[in-house]
């Protein structure tokens, strides 16, 4: 039958596009599921060596990127089909590059003496350019521009003034170093993204499809919902749990925020406050054990410190961060005179329906603490989710949901792998040119030898980097540049990395480009800039706690119980002092003198002049006592 005469058929003008979209949809589904299967198989068997596995992973990821993120996104455009043809051609070029790398003999050093063969040179150049395009499509232009800037420094560094000049490298040397070695694109950053990070992203995808994510939100509301400002406190608790698993503060803000933000607004929080609370809480999920997003796995690779030790060192700072956020939420609720929610579901009822979802989290935490390989732990966690979900009828998933989880896990990992591949370029240039030493010397000279000033400079660099880079990529770039400088101040390696890791999170909540806060503002229908100001205030722990890491024994594994306890008390006091000084409220509104005293305790404890910093704790305790007695007299 002629489709031109059939009124039930769609318009002929849009039919080819619809068929193309459906065809690519099935193609993406098949390739994404196949990638997840391949990653699990490699995680269990470790059959393919890292030298060949990482290029295979990256090429597979780039193919998915060019299929899932089309060159022409507007399906109604007359150039849409042409764009899809270009995408397929680029995929063919990736396959060619993958083939050349799969047959490349890394043990033969002739290429170091005589150069690469022409097909290998073409494959290397193509892959480098395609990685840049993949980054542009997934994480934006900033990552690409930074990578190009570093490559340009390698290629034309001899043209710079003597203080910054280096030996320039030819295109042949750049491709050999960046593509046909384990020092550039296929270095440790991509290695972690291709193994551990991918598996834990898949773990998060399975949590979502089995309903575990909803269970954690319901549990948080049942615990905190009945208290003053309950929905906001529940949002903080839920985001603390889910943010650690999701690996993205922005994604967590949108997903949990779609539930928590409307409830906060209904309770009486301003839209900007609701957006800021969710953004600050979701950002905190990235520093919350056991998973801590993706950066902690990279940290374990960089430092050589067991992941279990990193996790243990991060527990106290993470709890302090969420105490900071919860304190602001509580003070806001008191100032706004918000009441508690009249009815919430009982904890026992929520646990009865979903307690089995806690088993996978308990399993991976235990295995990580027992120093098992994070990769195998992730595989075991994925299996545990499916097994425990099958124990209950309402959480049991069929083949369709299983395939959906496999697909979502692969697609969620695309920006991470692309960003880590590009970050590998930067790490490689730093190692190849020695620019990291020059950066260290510059910051040391500018800071005058004062660590607090150096930390402020690193915070600014982290903020600028974070405006355009994913958190993990920002941490990698900042780590190779700033950690050596912090080590020169006498800080332990793990402490230096944790400081950089925390500061790399700040761009999510810091104006003028607070990515997570802007996402929350979209959900809350709020002013983005005002939302980012609220988020910045609520996430103050991201700036205070790294400073306390540097000046106290907060994350020092060699510290005794007494020293660690005193460090926690110091940090806790500073957090409380900042919160009550900014909000002007503790147990009741603060007087002008009380507010000045709260501000005074901050530098007193942090700088500890003449060894009398403990007086700040005494002042804060006195302030609490005065407030308590004043409240008792008025009531």
Coordinates of C-alpha atoms in Angstrom, one line a residue, residues 9-10 41 54 83 90 108 246 268 320 386 414 432 564:
X9 CA 1.0 6.6 8.6
X10 CA 3.3 9.4 9.9
X41 CA 33.9 -10.6 32.4
X54 CA 42.4 0.1 28.3
X83 CA 25.2 14.0 11.0
X90 CA 33.8 8.3 13.0
X108 CA 59.4 -4.0 20.2
X246 CA 25.8 7.7 42.0
X268 CA 8.0 26.5 54.2
X320 CA 31.5 16.5 60.1
X386 CA 20.4 -8.9 41.9
X414 CA 30.7 7.4 29.3
X432 CA 56.8 14.7 30.4
X564 CA 42.0 12.6 66.8

